[in-house]
Amino acid sequence: MISTSDGQSRLLDPQIKLDTLVRLRWLAVVGQTVSLLVVHYLLNFPLPIGYCYVLVAVSAWLNVILKIRWPSSTRVSKNAAALQLSYDIIQLGGLFYLTGGLGNPFCFLILAPVVVSATALSARNTIILGALAGAIVTLLTTFHLPLPWYDGTQIDLPPLYLAGVWFSLVCSMFFMATYSLRVAEEARQLSNALAASDMVLAHQKHLSALDGLATAAAHELGTPLGTIYLTAKELSTEFEKGDPLRDDAELVYAQAARCRDILKKLTSLSSDTDQVFQRMPIMLLLADVSEPHRGLGIQIKIDSQGKGPEPVGVRDPAISYGLGNLLENAVDFAESTVLFEAKWDENTVEIFIVDDGPGFAPDVFARMGEPYVSKRSAPIVTDPEEVGYSSDEAAAIQSGGGLGLGFFIAKTLLERSGGRVHFHNRNTPDHGALVHIRWPRAAMDQASQIPES
């Protein structure tokens, strides 16, 4: 089970660099300034230019204060970022009030802060900013100064037209925010899940490297232990029989001999020098992966159907972890039996994991293997938090499914090894799930690459 601590959860919260918000605001300040200059001085449209420049100046001074107070690399919390974007919406609303309300052709720029929130902040912040922008747009339909135009000409837009502009703004805001929020959330989930899979793979490789560390330790300890062994052996002959010192020397000698035997065993574990240890026939792989899941009340049947010699590869922590994760899921949901089967021929190697449980839920079947997708109806757990689940995982389990991160990690690791993972439900009248992993023979049968020791 994969869970995150409170500190890790805070690190995974949506955050945005302060410099990003400042740069976007500078872009807005420059665009607003140029627009006001062109409209007032080049086109000679009358407008309250002083009040407009006050609003622009406030944004500029806000940027200056933020740059002085905090370094550019500062990452602001989602609430602080939402507060700044709220200011941007209100500032734009003030400018549009002074320059014709929804009749201003630039009124669609009020959507920009909401879209920024959808791509960088949470759904809650985006909803709040969307509601604020919607309220300001609604007020601008009625409360605004006249649209600047040539002297002696006043443009009165029909109410129906203003209602159409309001409706298009609201619809555009809803569509763009929803789309951006969905795309950004999928990107964040994928990034976090890939980081988790890399951490799991690094952990598995670390465990598999412990035998090499043990060998190094054995070599380092061999010389001083040999000295102790020889010295204790000589001392044991220096004393007469029955002398308590002779008994102590013989005890040291016996324990030193025992340590030498232990170090010899540790040396034999080296996967770098012991090529036999590195070899992993496909059936041994299945037995090794299934061993931790036996004795749980579910029968695990290991079977094989092969044409030609059995594939013999090398120990790969990624494959072992990926198969173990899929097998653990099958055992969790099986009623009585899980079939763990290997098939091979001269071209391919296939592994099947078949259980007799409820199978994959139809509503998420097409998205199987994606991160944070619930898979099946969860096993009954009275109090998930008491058995080690985080609060989010407990809520997911009680509502009928896991987080799906384990399946994503398993699928990612197995596909990195050259395999292809497919998920199926068994055909009627059988019931249960079927996971099919398929490799090219060359990816799993690497015996010829390992020289005989």
Tab-separated table of C-alpha atoms in Angstrom:
chain	number	residue	atom	x	y	z
A	1	MET	CA	0.000	0.000	0.000
A	2	ILE	CA	1.332	3.400	-0.969
A	3	SER	CA	0.536	6.331	1.245
A	4	THR	CA	1.900	9.826	1.679
A	5	SER	CA	2.688	11.694	4.824
A	6	ASP	CA	1.244	15.103	5.585
A	7	GLY	CA	4.507	16.749	4.546
A	8	GLN	CA	4.578	14.893	1.254
A	9	SER	CA	0.935	15.767	0.632
A	10	ARG	CA	1.716	19.434	1.084
A	11	LEU	CA	4.561	19.143	-1.429
A	12	LEU	CA	2.148	17.618	-3.943
A	13	ASP	CA	-0.397	20.428	-3.480
A	14	PRO	CA	-0.782	22.642	-6.542
A	15	GLN	CA	1.682	25.529	-6.251
A	16	ILE	CA	2.819	28.272	-8.599
A	17	LYS	CA	5.943	30.381	-8.689
A	18	LEU	CA	5.496	33.964	-7.595
A	19	ASP	CA	7.597	35.054	-10.577
A	20	THR	CA	5.022	33.506	-12.941
A	21	LEU	CA	2.206	35.626	-11.502
A	22	VAL	CA	4.398	38.737	-11.537
A	23	ARG	CA	5.386	38.228	-15.173
A	24	LEU	CA	1.779	37.724	-16.240
A	25	ARG	CA	0.783	40.884	-14.374
A	26	TRP	CA	3.585	42.869	-16.037
A	27	LEU	CA	2.299	41.640	-19.387
A	28	ALA	CA	-1.175	42.847	-18.433
A	29	VAL	CA	0.200	46.223	-17.276
A	30	VAL	CA	2.040	46.749	-20.569
A	31	GLY	CA	-0.981	45.710	-22.641
A	32	GLN	CA	-3.363	47.922	-20.660
A	33	THR	CA	-1.025	50.911	-20.889
A	34	VAL	CA	-0.567	50.576	-24.647
A	35	SER	CA	-4.317	50.139	-25.188
A	36	LEU	CA	-5.153	53.231	-23.156
A	37	LEU	CA	-2.547	55.308	-25.019
A	38	VAL	CA	-3.825	54.216	-28.423
A	39	VAL	CA	-7.506	54.695	-27.559
A	40	HIS	CA	-7.127	58.074	-25.824
A	41	TYR	CA	-4.309	59.790	-27.724
A	42	LEU	CA	-4.250	58.150	-31.144
A	43	LEU	CA	-7.981	57.573	-31.696
A	44	ASN	CA	-8.961	60.597	-29.583
A	45	PHE	CA	-11.707	58.711	-27.744
A	46	PRO	CA	-12.732	60.451	-24.524
A	47	LEU	CA	-12.320	58.320	-21.398
A	48	PRO	CA	-11.363	58.891	-17.734
A	49	ILE	CA	-7.697	58.316	-18.452
A	50	GLY	CA	-6.575	59.395	-14.965
A	51	TYR	CA	-8.655	56.795	-13.132
A	52	CYS	CA	-7.608	54.160	-15.637
A	53	TYR	CA	-3.940	54.863	-15.070
A	54	VAL	CA	-4.470	54.703	-11.315
A	55	LEU	CA	-5.709	51.116	-11.657
A	56	VAL	CA	-2.788	50.239	-13.925
A	57	ALA	CA	-0.328	51.897	-11.533
A	58	VAL	CA	-1.685	49.877	-8.599
A	59	SER	CA	-0.916	46.658	-10.475
A	60	ALA	CA	2.582	47.907	-11.306
A	61	TRP	CA	3.291	48.866	-7.686
A	62	LEU	CA	1.969	45.510	-6.493
A	63	ASN	CA	4.500	43.794	-8.746
A	64	VAL	CA	7.321	46.016	-7.488
A	65	ILE	CA	6.441	45.271	-3.854
A	66	LEU	CA	6.239	41.537	-4.483
A	67	LYS	CA	9.621	41.503	-6.274
A	68	ILE	CA	11.275	43.441	-3.452
A	69	ARG	CA	9.690	41.470	-0.630
A	70	TRP	CA	10.140	37.922	-1.977
A	71	PRO	CA	12.706	36.314	-4.330
A	72	SER	CA	11.626	35.221	-7.792
A	73	SER	CA	11.990	31.514	-6.921
A	74	THR	CA	9.350	31.723	-4.164
A	75	ARG	CA	6.431	29.339	-4.609
A	76	VAL	CA	3.224	30.725	-3.200
A	77	SER	CA	0.475	28.585	-1.731
A	78	LYS	CA	-2.658	27.989	-3.741
A	79	ASN	CA	-4.688	30.322	-1.514
A	80	ALA	CA	-2.138	33.143	-1.829
A	81	ALA	CA	-2.058	32.708	-5.601
A	82	ALA	CA	-5.857	32.721	-5.706
A	83	LEU	CA	-5.850	35.970	-3.737
A	84	GLN	CA	-3.556	37.617	-6.299
A	85	LEU	CA	-5.679	36.363	-9.185
A	86	SER	CA	-8.758	37.727	-7.414
A	87	TYR	CA	-7.109	41.133	-7.409
A	88	ASP	CA	-6.410	40.808	-11.138
A	89	ILE	CA	-10.079	40.049	-11.818
A	90	ILE	CA	-11.230	43.022	-9.743
A	91	GLN	CA	-8.693	45.327	-11.428
A	92	LEU	CA	-9.898	44.246	-14.872
A	93	GLY	CA	-13.481	44.757	-13.752
A	94	GLY	CA	-12.619	48.298	-12.681
A	95	LEU	CA	-11.046	49.073	-16.058
A	96	PHE	CA	-14.028	47.674	-17.940
A	97	TYR	CA	-16.380	49.737	-15.735
A	98	LEU	CA	-14.504	52.883	-16.796
A	99	THR	CA	-14.369	51.933	-20.490
A	100	GLY	CA	-17.834	50.754	-21.482
A	101	GLY	CA	-18.527	47.510	-19.597
A	102	LEU	CA	-19.309	44.505	-21.768
A	103	GLY	CA	-19.311	46.731	-24.834
A	104	ASN	CA	-15.519	46.914	-24.522
A	105	PRO	CA	-14.051	44.473	-27.089
A	106	PHE	CA	-11.345	43.467	-24.571
A	107	CYS	CA	-13.859	42.230	-21.975
A	108	PHE	CA	-12.949	38.591	-22.686
A	109	LEU	CA	-9.598	39.173	-20.962
A	110	ILE	CA	-11.415	38.809	-17.652
A	111	LEU	CA	-11.339	35.049	-18.310
A	112	ALA	CA	-7.519	34.942	-18.172
A	113	PRO	CA	-7.104	34.766	-14.352
A	114	VAL	CA	-9.691	31.977	-14.155
A	115	VAL	CA	-7.838	29.940	-16.802
A	116	VAL	CA	-4.527	30.495	-14.973
A	117	SER	CA	-6.152	29.197	-11.805
A	118	ALA	CA	-7.524	26.150	-13.622
A	119	THR	CA	-4.073	25.187	-14.909
A	120	ALA	CA	-2.099	25.845	-11.705
A	121	LEU	CA	-4.457	25.764	-8.709
A	122	SER	CA	-7.129	23.496	-7.276
A	123	ALA	CA	-10.711	23.084	-8.432
A	124	ARG	CA	-11.963	24.855	-5.301
A	125	ASN	CA	-9.890	27.973	-6.006
A	126	THR	CA	-10.961	27.932	-9.648
A	127	ILE	CA	-14.645	27.739	-8.715
A	128	ILE	CA	-14.277	30.690	-6.327
A	129	LEU	CA	-12.458	32.789	-8.943
A	130	GLY	CA	-15.002	31.799	-11.580
A	131	ALA	CA	-17.833	32.903	-9.302
A	132	LEU	CA	-16.084	36.238	-8.686
A	133	ALA	CA	-15.535	36.798	-12.413
A	134	GLY	CA	-19.159	35.842	-13.123
A	135	ALA	CA	-20.429	38.307	-10.519
A	136	ILE	CA	-18.316	41.150	-11.954
A	137	VAL	CA	-19.423	40.353	-15.509
A	138	THR	CA	-23.041	40.382	-14.356
A	139	LEU	CA	-22.602	43.799	-12.709
A	140	LEU	CA	-20.927	45.181	-15.828
A	141	THR	CA	-24.034	44.476	-17.883
A	142	THR	CA	-25.779	47.332	-16.014
A	143	PHE	CA	-23.198	49.412	-14.156
A	144	HIS	CA	-20.540	51.006	-16.361
A	145	LEU	CA	-19.545	54.295	-17.919
A	146	PRO	CA	-20.357	54.912	-21.596
A	147	LEU	CA	-18.255	53.175	-24.212
A	148	PRO	CA	-15.595	55.671	-25.445
A	149	TRP	CA	-16.315	56.834	-28.983
A	150	TYR	CA	-15.918	59.864	-31.188
A	151	ASP	CA	-17.095	63.206	-29.804
A	152	GLY	CA	-20.823	63.715	-30.087
A	153	THR	CA	-21.520	60.042	-30.651
A	154	GLN	CA	-22.821	57.746	-27.937
A	155	ILE	CA	-23.143	54.033	-28.525
A	156	ASP	CA	-26.035	52.357	-26.731
A	157	LEU	CA	-25.809	48.609	-27.230
A	158	PRO	CA	-29.116	46.696	-27.230
A	159	PRO	CA	-29.842	44.783	-24.005
A	160	LEU	CA	-30.205	41.572	-25.984
A	161	TYR	CA	-26.702	42.019	-27.384
A	162	LEU	CA	-25.282	42.627	-23.888
A	163	ALA	CA	-27.109	39.526	-22.657
A	164	GLY	CA	-25.507	37.554	-25.493
A	165	VAL	CA	-22.054	38.850	-24.560
A	166	TRP	CA	-22.673	37.948	-20.913
A	167	PHE	CA	-23.818	34.460	-21.869
A	168	SER	CA	-20.837	33.895	-24.158
A	169	LEU	CA	-18.441	35.051	-21.422
A	170	VAL	CA	-19.956	32.712	-18.851
A	171	CYS	CA	-20.012	29.754	-21.242
A	172	SER	CA	-16.449	30.411	-22.409
A	173	MET	CA	-15.261	30.696	-18.828
A	174	PHE	CA	-16.935	27.415	-17.859
A	175	PHE	CA	-15.619	25.519	-20.868
A	176	MET	CA	-12.053	26.871	-20.742
A	177	ALA	CA	-11.750	26.444	-16.973
A	178	THR	CA	-13.136	22.897	-17.047
A	179	TYR	CA	-10.889	21.863	-19.924
A	180	SER	CA	-7.759	23.452	-18.442
A	181	LEU	CA	-8.488	22.034	-14.998
A	182	ARG	CA	-8.921	18.531	-16.373
A	183	VAL	CA	-5.778	18.612	-18.511
A	184	ALA	CA	-3.669	20.088	-15.708
A	185	GLU	CA	-4.975	17.577	-13.158
A	186	GLU	CA	-4.172	14.645	-15.452
A	187	ALA	CA	-0.670	16.017	-15.991
A	188	ARG	CA	-0.133	16.398	-12.235
A	189	GLN	CA	-1.416	12.890	-11.544
A	190	LEU	CA	0.792	11.396	-14.230
A	191	SER	CA	3.848	13.274	-12.971
A	192	ASN	CA	3.255	12.213	-9.356
A	193	ALA	CA	2.564	8.616	-10.338
A	194	LEU	CA	5.723	8.406	-12.469
A	195	ALA	CA	7.722	9.815	-9.574
A	196	ALA	CA	6.214	7.165	-7.304
A	197	SER	CA	7.070	4.394	-9.770
A	198	ASP	CA	10.666	5.648	-9.994
A	199	MET	CA	10.906	5.613	-6.200
A	200	VAL	CA	9.565	2.049	-6.048
A	201	LEU	CA	12.002	0.870	-8.712
A	202	ALA	CA	14.910	2.562	-6.942
A	203	HIS	CA	13.859	0.865	-3.688
A	204	GLN	CA	13.709	-2.537	-5.357
A	205	LYS	CA	17.116	-2.033	-6.965
A	206	HIS	CA	18.490	-0.969	-3.604
A	207	LEU	CA	17.245	-4.187	-2.025
A	208	SER	CA	18.701	-6.294	-4.825
A	209	ALA	CA	22.071	-4.543	-4.348
A	210	LEU	CA	22.286	-5.478	-0.667
A	211	ASP	CA	23.939	-8.783	-1.537
A	212	GLY	CA	26.772	-6.863	-3.201
A	213	LEU	CA	27.147	-4.677	-0.123
A	214	ALA	CA	27.245	-7.783	2.052
A	215	THR	CA	30.031	-9.198	-0.109
A	216	ALA	CA	32.027	-5.978	0.151
A	217	ALA	CA	31.613	-6.018	3.923
A	218	ALA	CA	32.720	-9.656	4.029
A	219	HIS	CA	35.905	-8.860	2.103
A	220	GLU	CA	36.678	-5.888	4.344
A	221	LEU	CA	36.152	-7.892	7.548
A	222	GLY	CA	38.009	-10.953	6.282
A	223	THR	CA	41.532	-9.740	7.085
A	224	PRO	CA	41.023	-8.584	10.701
A	225	LEU	CA	38.852	-11.606	11.421
A	226	GLY	CA	41.581	-13.915	10.049
A	227	THR	CA	44.063	-12.328	12.445
A	228	ILE	CA	41.689	-12.855	15.374
A	229	TYR	CA	41.124	-16.451	14.287
A	230	LEU	CA	44.842	-17.339	14.131
A	231	THR	CA	45.679	-15.509	17.365
A	232	ALA	CA	42.864	-17.242	19.263
A	233	LYS	CA	44.007	-20.623	17.882
A	234	GLU	CA	47.578	-20.065	19.098
A	235	LEU	CA	46.445	-18.794	22.494
A	236	SER	CA	44.323	-21.862	23.072
A	237	THR	CA	47.487	-24.013	22.960
A	238	GLU	CA	49.470	-21.798	25.350
A	239	PHE	CA	47.484	-22.733	28.442
A	240	GLU	CA	47.188	-26.018	30.289
A	241	LYS	CA	43.976	-28.012	30.146
A	242	GLY	CA	41.572	-26.981	32.885
A	243	ASP	CA	42.928	-23.437	32.954
A	244	PRO	CA	39.995	-20.931	32.762
A	245	LEU	CA	42.038	-18.795	30.353
A	246	ARG	CA	42.298	-21.751	27.945
A	247	ASP	CA	38.509	-22.089	27.993
A	248	ASP	CA	38.159	-18.391	27.147
A	249	ALA	CA	40.688	-18.648	24.313
A	250	GLU	CA	38.907	-21.700	22.859
A	251	LEU	CA	35.591	-19.835	23.032
A	252	VAL	CA	37.075	-16.890	21.113
A	253	TYR	CA	38.550	-19.350	18.603
A	254	ALA	CA	35.191	-21.112	18.095
A	255	GLN	CA	33.310	-17.844	17.639
A	256	ALA	CA	35.908	-16.539	15.184
A	257	ALA	CA	35.522	-19.743	13.155
A	258	ARG	CA	31.760	-19.238	13.150
A	259	CYS	CA	32.191	-15.663	11.905
A	260	ARG	CA	34.391	-16.927	9.069
A	261	ASP	CA	31.645	-19.347	7.990
A	262	ILE	CA	29.065	-16.544	8.031
A	263	LEU	CA	31.304	-14.299	5.925
A	264	LYS	CA	31.776	-17.108	3.387
A	265	LYS	CA	28.000	-17.353	3.009
A	266	LEU	CA	27.716	-13.596	2.550
A	267	THR	CA	30.413	-13.688	-0.105
A	268	SER	CA	28.495	-16.346	-2.029
A	269	LEU	CA	25.484	-14.013	-2.297
A	270	SER	CA	27.202	-11.649	-4.697
A	271	SER	CA	25.049	-11.210	-7.777
A	272	ASP	CA	27.998	-9.602	-9.537
A	273	THR	CA	30.233	-12.706	-9.349
A	274	ASP	CA	27.712	-15.541	-8.883
A	275	GLN	CA	26.087	-15.909	-12.280
A	276	VAL	CA	23.953	-18.814	-11.056
A	277	PHE	CA	22.316	-16.470	-8.572
A	278	GLN	CA	21.588	-14.026	-11.372
A	279	ARG	CA	19.761	-16.609	-13.463
A	280	MET	CA	15.977	-16.570	-13.166
A	281	PRO	CA	14.031	-19.238	-15.092
A	282	ILE	CA	10.476	-18.175	-15.793
A	283	MET	CA	8.911	-20.788	-13.478
A	284	LEU	CA	11.273	-19.853	-10.667
A	285	LEU	CA	10.188	-16.245	-11.189
A	286	LEU	CA	6.530	-17.235	-10.767
A	287	ALA	CA	7.302	-19.250	-7.639
A	288	ASP	CA	9.396	-16.443	-6.160
A	289	VAL	CA	6.708	-13.810	-6.827
A	290	SER	CA	3.856	-15.947	-5.486
A	291	GLU	CA	5.602	-17.057	-2.261
A	292	PRO	CA	4.726	-13.947	-0.157
A	293	HIS	CA	1.031	-14.306	-1.047
A	294	ARG	CA	0.552	-17.907	0.052
A	295	GLY	CA	-1.192	-18.773	3.299
A	296	LEU	CA	-3.814	-16.041	2.878
A	297	GLY	CA	-6.734	-18.417	2.311
A	298	ILE	CA	-6.494	-18.189	-1.486
A	299	GLN	CA	-5.071	-21.042	-3.544
A	300	ILE	CA	-2.410	-19.912	-6.054
A	301	LYS	CA	-1.991	-22.391	-8.900
A	302	ILE	CA	1.232	-22.132	-10.899
A	303	ASP	CA	1.124	-23.672	-14.356
A	304	SER	CA	3.116	-23.568	-17.573
A	305	GLN	CA	2.570	-24.313	-21.245
A	306	GLY	CA	5.763	-24.023	-23.200
A	307	LYS	CA	7.028	-24.894	-26.628
A	308	GLY	CA	10.780	-25.395	-26.546
A	309	PRO	CA	13.246	-24.746	-23.708
A	310	GLU	CA	12.135	-22.724	-20.696
A	311	PRO	CA	13.134	-19.030	-20.878
A	312	VAL	CA	15.944	-18.183	-18.474
A	313	GLY	CA	16.512	-14.495	-17.801
A	314	VAL	CA	18.186	-12.428	-15.117
A	315	ARG	CA	16.773	-11.184	-11.839
A	316	ASP	CA	14.967	-7.914	-12.495
A	317	PRO	CA	13.446	-6.092	-9.483
A	318	ALA	CA	11.109	-4.159	-11.792
A	319	ILE	CA	9.533	-7.333	-13.208
A	320	SER	CA	9.296	-8.981	-9.781
A	321	TYR	CA	7.624	-5.949	-8.247
A	322	GLY	CA	5.243	-5.449	-11.163
A	323	LEU	CA	4.098	-9.084	-11.198
A	324	GLY	CA	3.871	-9.123	-7.403
A	325	ASN	CA	1.634	-6.072	-7.366
A	326	LEU	CA	-0.736	-7.554	-9.960
A	327	LEU	CA	-0.786	-10.917	-8.172
A	328	GLU	CA	-1.491	-9.218	-4.835
A	329	ASN	CA	-4.496	-7.477	-6.376
A	330	ALA	CA	-5.773	-10.798	-7.764
A	331	VAL	CA	-5.394	-12.467	-4.355
A	332	ASP	CA	-7.230	-9.584	-2.649
A	333	PHE	CA	-10.294	-9.941	-4.865
A	334	ALA	CA	-10.318	-13.680	-5.590
A	335	GLU	CA	-12.968	-15.883	-4.010
A	336	SER	CA	-10.887	-19.047	-3.785
A	337	THR	CA	-8.336	-19.483	-6.583
A	338	VAL	CA	-5.759	-17.508	-8.586
A	339	LEU	CA	-4.100	-19.014	-11.640
A	340	PHE	CA	-0.525	-17.854	-12.244
A	341	GLU	CA	0.448	-19.246	-15.630
A	342	ALA	CA	3.395	-18.887	-18.009
A	343	LYS	CA	3.368	-19.683	-21.722
A	344	TRP	CA	6.216	-19.432	-24.172
A	345	ASP	CA	7.303	-20.337	-27.666
A	346	GLU	CA	10.235	-19.391	-29.876
A	347	ASN	CA	8.967	-15.807	-30.309
A	348	THR	CA	7.102	-14.703	-27.183
A	349	VAL	CA	6.844	-15.161	-23.418
A	350	GLU	CA	3.455	-14.624	-21.787
A	351	ILE	CA	2.263	-14.571	-18.193
A	352	PHE	CA	-1.411	-14.769	-17.206
A	353	ILE	CA	-2.873	-13.828	-13.817
A	354	VAL	CA	-6.475	-15.063	-13.579
A	355	ASP	CA	-8.739	-14.866	-10.524
A	356	ASP	CA	-12.324	-15.858	-9.784
A	357	GLY	CA	-13.367	-12.565	-8.184
A	358	PRO	CA	-15.849	-9.892	-9.368
A	359	GLY	CA	-13.645	-8.661	-12.232
A	360	PHE	CA	-12.929	-5.113	-13.316
A	361	ALA	CA	-15.727	-2.555	-13.055
A	362	PRO	CA	-17.140	-1.708	-16.514
A	363	ASP	CA	-17.184	2.047	-15.890
A	364	VAL	CA	-13.397	2.229	-15.429
A	365	PHE	CA	-12.363	-0.694	-17.610
A	366	ALA	CA	-11.232	1.520	-20.511
A	367	ARG	CA	-8.963	3.519	-18.189
A	368	MET	CA	-7.274	0.589	-16.473
A	369	GLY	CA	-3.596	1.209	-15.853
A	370	GLU	CA	-3.951	4.981	-15.502
A	371	PRO	CA	-2.993	6.493	-12.141
A	372	TYR	CA	-5.657	7.130	-9.500
A	373	VAL	CA	-8.352	5.081	-11.205
A	374	SER	CA	-10.416	2.763	-8.986
A	375	LYS	CA	-10.382	-0.785	-10.287
A	376	ARG	CA	-12.951	-3.031	-8.619
A	377	SER	CA	-15.236	-3.224	-5.668
A	378	ALA	CA	-12.936	-3.129	-2.675
A	379	PRO	CA	-12.716	-5.892	-0.055
A	380	ILE	CA	-14.661	-5.243	3.118
A	381	VAL	CA	-12.568	-3.359	5.683
A	382	THR	CA	-14.229	-2.309	8.901
A	383	ASP	CA	-11.791	0.486	9.682
A	384	PRO	CA	-9.229	1.021	6.902
A	385	GLU	CA	-7.252	3.635	8.824
A	386	GLU	CA	-6.564	1.114	11.603
A	387	VAL	CA	-4.731	-1.186	9.188
A	388	GLY	CA	-2.376	1.412	7.756
A	389	TYR	CA	-4.366	3.213	5.046
A	390	SER	CA	-4.127	6.973	4.741
A	391	SER	CA	-7.310	9.019	5.141
A	392	ASP	CA	-7.665	9.533	1.357
A	393	GLU	CA	-7.127	5.838	0.690
A	394	ALA	CA	-9.588	4.917	3.419
A	395	ALA	CA	-12.244	7.126	1.832
A	396	ALA	CA	-11.565	5.573	-1.556
A	397	ILE	CA	-11.817	2.050	-0.153
A	398	GLN	CA	-15.054	2.712	1.725
A	399	SER	CA	-16.551	4.223	-1.445
A	400	GLY	CA	-15.754	1.132	-3.461
A	401	GLY	CA	-12.240	1.144	-4.931
A	402	GLY	CA	-8.540	1.748	-4.512
A	403	LEU	CA	-6.478	4.592	-5.851
A	404	GLY	CA	-5.192	2.632	-8.856
A	405	LEU	CA	-1.622	3.836	-8.298
A	406	GLY	CA	-0.327	0.297	-7.702
A	407	PHE	CA	-1.686	-0.875	-11.057
A	408	PHE	CA	-0.123	2.127	-12.779
A	409	ILE	CA	3.295	1.471	-11.211
A	410	ALA	CA	3.134	-2.246	-12.075
A	411	LYS	CA	2.125	-1.508	-15.670
A	412	THR	CA	4.844	1.131	-16.042
A	413	LEU	CA	7.605	-1.111	-14.684
A	414	LEU	CA	6.575	-4.100	-16.798
A	415	GLU	CA	6.354	-2.007	-19.957
A	416	ARG	CA	9.799	-0.562	-19.258
A	417	SER	CA	11.100	-4.146	-19.300
A	418	GLY	CA	9.748	-4.556	-22.839
A	419	GLY	CA	6.381	-6.128	-22.035
A	420	ARG	CA	2.830	-5.160	-22.902
A	421	VAL	CA	0.115	-5.361	-20.273
A	422	HIS	CA	-3.541	-6.015	-21.127
A	423	PHE	CA	-6.535	-6.181	-18.773
A	424	HIS	CA	-9.611	-8.297	-19.452
A	425	ASN	CA	-12.650	-9.761	-17.731
A	426	ARG	CA	-13.226	-13.477	-18.139
A	427	ASN	CA	-15.958	-14.569	-20.530
A	428	THR	CA	-19.305	-15.825	-19.239
A	429	PRO	CA	-20.027	-18.222	-17.527
A	430	ASP	CA	-16.642	-17.676	-15.824
A	431	HIS	CA	-16.156	-14.580	-13.735
A	432	GLY	CA	-13.113	-12.697	-12.568
A	433	ALA	CA	-10.261	-10.631	-13.956
A	434	LEU	CA	-7.498	-11.636	-16.348
A	435	VAL	CA	-4.199	-9.789	-16.666
A	436	HIS	CA	-2.080	-10.707	-19.681
A	437	ILE	CA	1.589	-9.681	-19.894
A	438	ARG	CA	3.445	-10.390	-23.128
A	439	TRP	CA	7.176	-9.982	-23.885
A	440	PRO	CA	9.263	-10.712	-26.956
A	441	ARG	CA	11.290	-13.853	-26.247
A	442	ALA	CA	14.553	-11.904	-26.471
A	443	ALA	CA	13.480	-9.582	-23.646
A	444	MET	CA	12.895	-12.425	-21.146
A	445	ASP	CA	15.266	-15.197	-22.322
A	446	GLN	CA	18.714	-13.788	-21.682
A	447	ALA	CA	20.513	-16.966	-20.621
A	448	SER	CA	22.825	-16.745	-23.589
A	449	GLN	CA	23.993	-13.320	-22.420
A	450	ILE	CA	25.264	-14.681	-19.107
A	451	PRO	CA	28.574	-16.582	-19.404
A	452	GLU	CA	28.879	-19.894	-17.633
A	453	SER	CA	30.654	-19.566	-14.272
